[in-house]
C-alpha positions as CSV (number, residue, x, y, z in Angstrom):
1,X,0.9,30.3,-9.0
2,X,0.9,29.4,-5.3
3,X,0.2,25.7,-5.8
4,X,3.1,25.4,-8.3
5,X,5.4,27.1,-5.8
6,X,4.3,24.8,-3.0
7,X,4.8,21.7,-5.1
8,X,8.2,22.9,-6.1
9,X,9.1,23.6,-2.5
10,X,7.7,20.3,-1.4
11,X,9.6,18.4,-4.0
12,X,12.8,20.2,-3.1
13,X,12.7,18.5,0.3
14,X,12.8,15.1,-1.4
15,X,15.2,15.9,-4.2
16,X,17.5,18.4,-2.4
17,X,18.1,16.3,0.7
18,X,21.1,13.9,0.2
19,X,20.2,11.7,3.2
20,X,16.8,10.7,1.6
21,X,16.5,7.7,-0.6
22,X,13.7,6.6,-2.9
23,X,11.4,4.1,-1.2
24,X,10.2,2.7,-4.6
25,X,12.3,0.8,-7.1
26,X,11.5,-0.6,-10.5
27,X,9.4,-3.8,-10.3
28,X,12.1,-5.5,-12.5
29,X,14.4,-5.4,-9.5
30,X,12.0,-7.3,-7.2
31,X,10.0,-9.5,-9.4
32,X,11.2,-12.9,-10.6
33,X,11.8,-13.0,-14.4
34,X,9.2,-15.1,-16.1
35,X,6.8,-15.1,-13.2
36,X,3.3,-13.7,-13.6
37,X,1.3,-11.8,-11.0
38,X,-0.9,-14.2,-8.9
39,X,-4.1,-13.7,-7.1
40,X,-3.3,-13.7,-3.4
41,X,-6.8,-13.4,-1.9
42,X,-10.2,-13.2,-3.5
43,X,-13.9,-12.8,-2.6
44,X,-13.5,-9.3,-1.2
45,X,-15.3,-6.1,-2.3
46,X,-12.8,-3.3,-1.5
47,X,-9.5,-4.3,-0.1
48,X,-7.4,-1.6,1.5
49,X,-4.9,-0.8,4.3
50,X,-2.1,-3.1,3.2
51,X,0.6,-3.5,5.8
52,X,3.3,-6.1,6.5
53,X,4.9,-7.3,9.7
54,X,8.6,-8.0,10.3
55,X,8.1,-11.7,9.2
56,X,6.6,-10.7,5.9
57,X,2.9,-11.5,6.6
58,X,0.4,-9.3,4.8
59,X,-2.5,-7.6,6.6
60,X,-5.4,-6.0,4.9
61,X,-9.1,-5.0,5.3
62,X,-12.2,-5.1,3.2
63,X,-13.6,-1.6,3.7
64,X,-16.9,-2.2,2.0
65,X,-18.2,-5.4,3.4
66,X,-15.5,-7.0,5.5
67,X,-15.8,-7.5,9.2
68,X,-12.2,-8.3,10.1
69,X,-8.5,-7.5,9.6
70,X,-7.2,-10.3,7.4
71,X,-3.7,-11.9,7.6
72,X,-2.1,-13.6,4.6
73,X,0.9,-15.7,5.7
74,X,4.0,-16.7,3.6
75,X,2.3,-19.9,2.5
76,X,-0.6,-17.9,1.0
77,X,-3.1,-18.9,3.6
78,X,-5.6,-16.0,4.5
79,X,-7.2,-16.0,7.9
80,X,-9.1,-13.5,10.1
81,X,-6.5,-11.9,12.3
82,X,-8.8,-9.5,14.2
83,X,-12.6,-10.2,14.2
84,X,-15.3,-7.5,14.6
85,X,-13.2,-4.8,12.8
86,X,-15.5,-3.5,10.1
87,X,-14.8,-0.4,8.0
88,X,-11.0,-0.2,8.4
89,X,-9.4,1.9,5.7
90,X,-5.8,2.3,6.9
91,X,-3.4,-0.1,8.7
92,X,0.2,0.1,9.9
93,X,2.4,-1.7,12.3
94,X,4.1,0.5,14.9
95,X,7.6,0.0,16.4
96,X,5.8,-0.9,19.6
97,X,4.4,-4.1,18.0
98,X,0.8,-2.7,17.8
99,X,-1.3,-2.6,14.6
100,X,-2.7,0.9,14.1
101,X,-5.9,1.4,12.2
102,X,-8.4,4.0,10.8
103,X,-11.9,2.8,11.4
104,X,-13.7,5.1,9.1
105,X,-17.3,3.7,9.7
106,X,-16.9,4.2,13.5
107,X,-15.0,7.5,13.0
108,X,-12.2,6.4,15.3
109,X,-8.4,5.7,15.2
110,X,-7.4,2.6,17.2
111,X,-4.5,0.3,17.9
112,X,-4.6,-3.5,18.4
113,X,-2.2,-5.4,20.6
114,X,-0.9,-8.9,19.6
115,X,-4.0,-10.5,21.2
116,X,-6.4,-8.3,19.2
117,X,-7.4,-6.1,22.1
118,X,-8.4,-2.7,20.7
119,X,-7.5,0.6,22.3
120,X,-9.2,3.8,21.0
121,X,-6.8,6.6,20.3
122,X,-9.2,9.2,18.8
123,X,-12.9,9.6,18.3
124,X,-15.2,11.9,16.4
125,X,-12.8,12.0,13.5
126,X,-13.1,10.9,9.8
127,X,-9.9,9.0,9.3
128,X,-8.8,7.6,6.0
129,X,-5.2,6.5,6.2
130,X,-2.3,6.7,8.7
131,X,1.4,6.3,9.3
132,X,3.2,5.7,12.6
133,X,6.7,7.1,13.3
134,X,9.4,5.2,15.2
135,X,8.8,7.4,18.2
136,X,5.1,6.7,18.4
137,X,3.4,9.7,16.7
138,X,0.4,8.7,14.6
139,X,-0.3,11.0,11.6
140,X,-3.6,10.4,9.8
141,X,-5.5,12.0,6.9
142,X,-9.1,13.1,7.0
143,X,-10.1,13.4,3.3
144,X,-13.6,14.9,3.8
145,X,-12.4,17.8,6.0
146,X,-9.0,18.4,4.2
147,X,-7.1,17.8,7.4
148,X,-4.0,16.0,8.5
149,X,-3.9,15.3,12.2
150,X,-1.3,13.9,14.7
151,X,-1.8,11.9,17.8
152,X,1.3,12.1,20.0
153,X,2.6,9.3,22.2
154,X,0.8,10.8,25.2
155,X,-2.5,10.6,23.3
156,X,-2.9,14.3,22.6
157,X,-4.4,15.0,19.1
158,X,-3.6,18.1,17.1
159,X,-4.3,19.4,13.6
160,X,-1.0,19.8,11.6
161,X,-2.5,20.8,8.3
162,X,-5.9,22.1,7.2
163,X,-6.8,23.0,3.7
164,X,-3.3,22.8,2.3
165,X,-4.2,19.5,0.6
166,X,-7.6,19.5,-1.0
167,X,-8.5,15.9,-0.2
168,X,-5.6,14.2,1.7
169,X,-5.7,10.5,1.2
170,X,-2.6,8.2,1.3
171,X,0.2,9.1,3.7
172,X,3.7,7.8,4.3
173,X,7.1,8.8,5.7
174,X,10.5,9.2,4.2
175,X,13.1,6.7,5.4
176,X,14.7,9.2,7.8
177,X,11.2,10.0,9.2
178,X,11.7,13.7,8.6
179,X,9.3,14.2,5.7
180,X,5.6,13.3,5.6
181,X,4.2,12.7,2.1
182,X,0.5,12.9,1.4
183,X,-1.4,12.1,-1.8
184,X,-4.4,14.3,-2.9
185,X,-7.4,12.2,-3.8
186,X,-8.6,13.3,-7.2
187,X,-5.8,15.8,-7.4
188,X,-2.6,16.1,-9.4
189,X,0.0,16.3,-6.7
190,X,1.7,14.5,-3.9
191,X,2.5,16.9,-1.1
192,X,5.5,16.8,1.2
193,X,5.8,18.3,4.7
194,X,8.8,18.5,6.9
195,X,8.3,17.2,10.4
196,X,9.6,19.3,13.3
197,X,11.8,17.3,15.7
């Protein structure tokens, strides 16, 4: 009974809040009529961590065998954006112009500046995916340990949820940045948490 109540409570934050808007829309509203899906990049084993910059370039990783963060530009050309970056499973651009990443193999969370210089934000973690708020908080999931953690702008890390979500996986924010949504790997639910301001 408790999981049903928690899901109902979590959904009420999305449904009951008039200032929230759905982030997804039907594909028919964004796809060109008569156009088929096209392969954008190939030759990878396990692509992950999709993120776009303000210009519309697409960034991604190959978790299984890749050694870089790849950039696909608007002309469809794919290049290595950041070399020596193996095992990345989550990527997102921050408002500060840095690219944030979960490096699952190395058990760290990092950021990259525009020149590709890496700064380590957390170590001895098992990060899977992350999201960055406009004010610089980094929330990330740790699927194996059932945790959601936060790194504040000063670099302090804290556990914000443990055990509430069985295997926290994907993570995102509502448009107003007040609700954190987390998918449960292998589970039936998407969980929502209000963020204290």
